[in-house]
Amino acid sequence: MTSDRNDVPLRSTARDALKIVIVGGFGVGKTTMVGAVSEIRPLSTEEIMTRAGVGIDDPSAVADKNATTVAFDFGRITLNDEKVLYLFGAPGQQRFWFLWDQLFGGSLGAVVLVDTRRLADSFYAIDRLEHHGTPFIVAVNRFPGPAPDAPPARAAPSLARVRAALDLPPGVPLVECDARLRPSCKSVLIDLVQHLTSLHFPETTP
Ligand SMILES: Nc1nc2c(ncn2[C@@H]2O[C@H](COP(=O)(O)OP(=O)(O)O)[C@@H](O)[C@H]2O)c(=O)[nH]1
Ligand SMILES: [Mg+2]
């Protein structure tokens, strides 16, 4: 990935490393999101999809996608002199699911990115997060138009329908985002932190 950002050196006062994981199905925008918010050029193990991926990965719903993440994305956000947030974008393909359990270890929480055209791709992530007891929020990354294999003229589902389809407990926040836009990604991370705060300090939140 190319970037014109000036890589910011890690402050020597940094003591606390906080970890947040971004998970979701193939082509849902994980690499894009980490790239949009990271202050360092994100370390991404994108590799051009080889013929070996043909028939395994399904890029049909993501027309301009020609690279796939083979391990994970890694980005950094300095919160203050001492606190640094590390972002891990976890691979969505089924053959990498075994990595997720490792990634969830020690993480504060997670963002599950979903593409409403392929909601079922997020079931496994949500299941694993619930199993681990890792708090999470769900962010809907809207893509233009229906998937090529979807019935024509089906309107994009509302958040209420997405919540019902994912069978999300009422306490799990569900928000919209555009993974390409830094302010949108930032607001998703703030929503996650607010959610974590409300879980840990319920008396301090309305
Ligand atoms: N329209 C639209 N396209 C997006 C959005 N987020 C990502 N994309 C595009 O979708 C493709 C897949 O995104 P990518 O971050 O590689 O997905 P990943 O497999 O989850 O890492 C890329 O071509 C992105 O430019 C979004 O919010 N809206
Ligand atoms: Mg990726």
Short mmCIF file of C-alpha atoms and ligand atoms in Angstrom, two decimals:
data_model
loop_
_atom_site.label_atom_id
_atom_site.label_comp_id
_atom_site.label_asym_id
_atom_site.label_seq_id
_atom_site.Cartn_x
_atom_site.Cartn_y
_atom_site.Cartn_z
CA MET A 1 0.00 0.00 0.00
CA THR A 2 1.35 3.46 -0.84
CA SER A 3 0.90 6.39 1.47
CA ASP A 4 2.04 9.97 1.68
CA ARG A 5 1.72 10.14 5.45
CA ASN A 6 4.81 11.05 7.45
CA ASP A 7 5.47 8.11 9.67
CA VAL A 8 5.34 9.26 13.27
CA PRO A 9 7.99 7.69 15.53
CA LEU A 10 6.70 5.91 18.63
CA ARG A 11 7.07 8.29 21.60
CA SER A 12 9.74 7.21 24.07
CA THR A 13 7.22 7.82 26.88
CA ALA A 14 4.79 5.22 25.48
CA ARG A 15 4.07 2.62 28.17
CA ASP A 16 0.61 1.18 27.56
CA ALA A 17 -0.08 -0.75 24.39
CA LEU A 18 -3.79 -1.24 23.80
CA LYS A 19 -4.92 -3.65 21.17
CA ILE A 20 -8.04 -3.55 19.03
CA VAL A 21 -8.91 -6.10 16.40
CA ILE A 22 -10.86 -5.46 13.21
CA VAL A 23 -12.47 -8.59 11.85
CA GLY A 24 -14.88 -9.44 9.10
CA GLY A 25 -15.40 -11.32 5.90
CA PHE A 26 -13.33 -11.24 2.77
CA GLY A 27 -13.23 -7.84 1.04
CA VAL A 28 -15.28 -6.06 3.70
CA GLY A 29 -12.77 -3.21 4.16
CA LYS A 30 -10.44 -4.28 7.01
CA THR A 31 -7.21 -3.34 5.24
CA THR A 32 -8.83 -0.10 4.08
CA MET A 33 -9.89 0.80 7.63
CA VAL A 34 -6.50 0.13 9.22
CA GLY A 35 -4.89 2.15 6.42
CA ALA A 36 -7.32 5.05 6.93
CA VAL A 37 -6.67 5.55 10.64
CA SER A 38 -3.09 4.43 11.21
CA GLU A 39 -0.49 7.13 11.86
CA ILE A 40 2.24 4.91 10.50
CA ARG A 41 2.22 3.46 7.05
CA PRO A 42 0.27 0.33 7.86
CA LEU A 43 2.11 -2.90 7.74
CA SER A 44 -0.01 -5.02 5.53
CA THR A 45 0.67 -8.43 4.22
CA GLU A 46 -1.41 -7.91 1.12
CA GLU A 47 -0.33 -10.12 -1.67
CA ILE A 48 -1.61 -10.13 -5.18
CA MET A 49 -4.11 -12.94 -5.41
CA THR A 50 -2.49 -15.75 -7.21
CA ARG A 51 -4.10 -18.36 -9.31
CA ALA A 52 -3.97 -20.52 -6.20
CA GLY A 53 -6.73 -18.37 -4.70
CA VAL A 54 -9.03 -18.90 -7.65
CA GLY A 55 -12.04 -20.90 -6.50
CA ILE A 56 -11.14 -20.39 -2.83
CA ASP A 57 -11.54 -16.65 -2.30
CA ASP A 58 -14.68 -15.11 -3.71
CA PRO A 59 -13.96 -11.63 -5.08
CA SER A 60 -17.19 -11.49 -7.11
CA ALA A 61 -18.84 -8.94 -4.83
CA VAL A 62 -15.77 -6.70 -4.69
CA ALA A 63 -15.13 -5.81 -8.30
CA ASP A 64 -11.89 -3.84 -7.93
CA LYS A 65 -10.25 -6.07 -5.36
CA ASN A 66 -7.08 -7.65 -6.63
CA ALA A 67 -5.13 -8.22 -3.44
CA THR A 68 -5.94 -10.27 -0.38
CA THR A 69 -4.60 -10.20 3.16
CA VAL A 70 -2.68 -13.35 3.90
CA ALA A 71 -1.78 -12.66 7.54
CA PHE A 72 -3.00 -9.42 9.09
CA ASP A 73 -2.93 -5.65 8.87
CA PHE A 74 -1.17 -3.69 11.53
CA GLY A 75 -1.54 0.00 12.35
CA ARG A 76 -0.85 2.38 15.22
CA ILE A 77 -2.57 5.39 16.78
CA THR A 78 -0.89 7.39 19.57
CA LEU A 79 -3.57 8.37 22.10
CA ASN A 80 -1.38 10.39 24.47
CA ASP A 81 2.19 10.38 25.82
CA GLU A 82 1.76 6.97 27.39
CA LYS A 83 -1.03 5.18 25.56
CA VAL A 84 -0.70 3.69 22.12
CA LEU A 85 -3.45 1.88 20.29
CA TYR A 86 -2.50 -0.95 17.99
CA LEU A 87 -4.94 -2.08 15.35
CA PHE A 88 -4.93 -5.56 13.91
CA GLY A 89 -6.97 -6.36 10.85
CA ALA A 90 -7.62 -10.07 10.99
CA PRO A 91 -7.96 -12.14 7.84
CA GLY A 92 -11.47 -13.00 6.82
CA GLN A 93 -10.97 -16.12 4.78
CA GLN A 94 -11.99 -19.36 6.36
CA ARG A 95 -8.57 -20.91 6.00
CA PHE A 96 -7.11 -18.26 8.37
CA TRP A 97 -9.75 -18.51 11.06
CA PHE A 98 -7.36 -20.38 13.35
CA LEU A 99 -5.34 -17.14 13.63
CA TRP A 100 -8.24 -15.22 15.11
CA ASP A 101 -8.19 -16.96 18.46
CA GLN A 102 -4.55 -15.89 18.85
CA LEU A 103 -5.33 -12.34 17.80
CA PHE A 104 -8.21 -11.94 20.23
CA GLY A 105 -5.92 -12.77 23.17
CA GLY A 106 -5.16 -9.59 25.10
CA SER A 107 -7.31 -7.38 22.92
CA LEU A 108 -9.55 -4.77 24.52
CA GLY A 109 -12.27 -5.18 21.99
CA ALA A 110 -13.11 -5.63 18.35
CA VAL A 111 -14.85 -4.02 15.43
CA VAL A 112 -16.75 -6.45 13.23
CA LEU A 113 -16.99 -4.98 9.75
CA VAL A 114 -19.94 -6.19 7.72
CA ASP A 115 -20.98 -5.86 4.11
CA THR A 116 -24.79 -6.08 4.05
CA ARG A 117 -24.66 -7.96 0.76
CA ARG A 118 -22.81 -10.78 2.48
CA LEU A 119 -23.95 -10.73 6.09
CA ALA A 120 -23.34 -14.44 6.59
CA ASP A 121 -19.58 -13.80 6.26
CA SER A 122 -19.65 -12.13 9.68
CA PHE A 123 -21.43 -14.90 11.57
CA TYR A 124 -18.24 -16.74 12.40
CA ALA A 125 -16.43 -13.63 13.68
CA ILE A 126 -19.35 -12.72 15.94
CA ASP A 127 -19.54 -16.28 17.20
CA ARG A 128 -15.82 -16.40 18.04
CA LEU A 129 -15.92 -13.00 19.78
CA GLU A 130 -18.90 -14.06 21.90
CA HIS A 131 -17.13 -17.32 22.70
CA HIS A 132 -14.02 -15.42 23.85
CA GLY A 133 -16.01 -12.83 25.78
CA THR A 134 -14.30 -10.10 23.75
CA PRO A 135 -16.50 -6.98 23.63
CA PHE A 136 -17.27 -5.77 20.12
CA ILE A 137 -19.29 -3.38 18.04
CA VAL A 138 -20.52 -3.96 14.50
CA ALA A 139 -19.83 -1.44 11.74
CA VAL A 140 -21.73 -1.63 8.48
CA ASN A 141 -19.50 -0.74 5.56
CA ARG A 142 -21.87 0.22 2.73
CA PHE A 143 -20.81 -0.69 -0.79
CA PRO A 144 -22.60 0.79 -3.78
CA GLY A 145 -25.18 -1.32 -5.57
CA PRO A 146 -26.20 -4.90 -5.12
CA ALA A 147 -23.73 -7.74 -5.30
CA PRO A 148 -23.54 -9.19 -8.81
CA ASP A 149 -25.30 -12.34 -7.62
CA ALA A 150 -28.07 -10.51 -5.69
CA PRO A 151 -31.64 -10.09 -7.00
CA PRO A 152 -31.97 -6.75 -8.85
CA ALA A 153 -33.23 -3.58 -7.14
CA ARG A 154 -33.08 -4.91 -3.61
CA ALA A 155 -32.80 -1.90 -1.31
CA ALA A 156 -29.92 -1.74 1.15
CA PRO A 157 -31.20 -3.05 4.49
CA SER A 158 -31.70 -0.69 7.40
CA LEU A 159 -29.60 -1.03 10.53
CA ALA A 160 -32.62 -2.53 12.30
CA ARG A 161 -32.81 -5.29 9.68
CA VAL A 162 -29.06 -5.88 9.88
CA ARG A 163 -29.35 -6.17 13.68
CA ALA A 164 -32.13 -8.71 13.34
CA ALA A 165 -30.32 -10.70 10.66
CA LEU A 166 -27.15 -10.89 12.75
CA ASP A 167 -29.19 -11.64 15.86
CA LEU A 168 -27.21 -9.02 17.76
CA PRO A 169 -27.92 -8.61 21.46
CA PRO A 170 -29.43 -5.17 22.21
CA GLY A 171 -26.29 -4.09 24.09
CA VAL A 172 -24.02 -4.44 21.06
CA PRO A 173 -23.72 -1.13 19.19
CA LEU A 174 -24.37 -1.20 15.45
CA VAL A 175 -23.05 1.76 13.45
CA GLU A 176 -22.48 2.81 9.85
CA CYS A 177 -19.03 3.51 8.47
CA ASP A 178 -17.08 4.14 5.31
CA ALA A 179 -13.77 2.39 5.76
CA ARG A 180 -12.13 4.69 3.23
CA LEU A 181 -12.72 7.80 5.31
CA ARG A 182 -10.53 8.56 8.30
CA PRO A 183 -13.18 10.53 10.25
CA SER A 184 -15.66 7.70 9.79
CA CYS A 185 -13.17 5.07 11.02
CA LYS A 186 -12.18 7.29 13.92
CA SER A 187 -15.79 7.61 14.96
CA VAL A 188 -16.18 3.81 14.87
CA LEU A 189 -13.17 3.45 17.18
CA ILE A 190 -14.59 6.09 19.52
CA ASP A 191 -17.90 4.18 19.56
CA LEU A 192 -15.99 1.02 20.50
CA VAL A 193 -14.13 2.80 23.30
CA GLN A 194 -17.42 4.24 24.61
CA HIS A 195 -18.91 0.76 24.53
CA LEU A 196 -15.93 -0.64 26.44
CA THR A 197 -16.21 2.17 28.98
CA SER A 198 -19.91 1.49 29.49
CA LEU A 199 -19.17 -2.20 30.11
CA HIS A 200 -16.35 -1.55 32.56
CA PHE A 201 -17.79 1.52 34.29
CA PRO A 202 -21.58 1.26 33.84
CA GLU A 203 -22.20 3.83 36.56
CA THR A 204 -20.33 6.59 34.68
CA THR A 205 -22.29 6.32 31.43
CA PRO A 206 -25.86 7.49 30.86
N1 LIG B 1 -17.61 1.61 -1.74
C1 LIG B 1 -16.82 1.24 -0.75
N2 LIG B 1 -15.72 0.51 -1.05
C2 LIG B 1 -14.90 0.15 -0.04
C3 LIG B 1 -15.18 0.52 1.30
N3 LIG B 1 -14.21 -0.02 2.10
C4 LIG B 1 -13.38 -0.67 1.28
N4 LIG B 1 -13.76 -0.57 -0.01
C5 LIG B 1 -13.11 -1.18 -1.18
O1 LIG B 1 -13.36 -2.57 -1.11
C6 LIG B 1 -12.23 -3.33 -1.49
C7 LIG B 1 -11.87 -4.33 -0.41
O2 LIG B 1 -11.38 -3.68 0.73
P1 LIG B 1 -10.22 -4.32 1.64
O3 LIG B 1 -9.88 -3.27 2.68
O4 LIG B 1 -9.08 -4.83 0.83
O5 LIG B 1 -10.96 -5.56 2.30
P2 LIG B 1 -10.42 -6.63 3.35
O6 LIG B 1 -10.34 -7.94 2.62
O7 LIG B 1 -11.48 -6.70 4.43
O8 LIG B 1 -9.10 -6.19 3.89
C8 LIG B 1 -11.13 -2.31 -1.78
O9 LIG B 1 -11.06 -2.15 -3.17
C9 LIG B 1 -11.61 -1.04 -1.11
O10 LIG B 1 -11.17 0.12 -1.79
C10 LIG B 1 -16.36 1.32 1.57
O11 LIG B 1 -16.67 1.70 2.71
N5 LIG B 1 -17.13 1.65 0.51
MG MG B 2 -7.35 -7.11 3.75
#
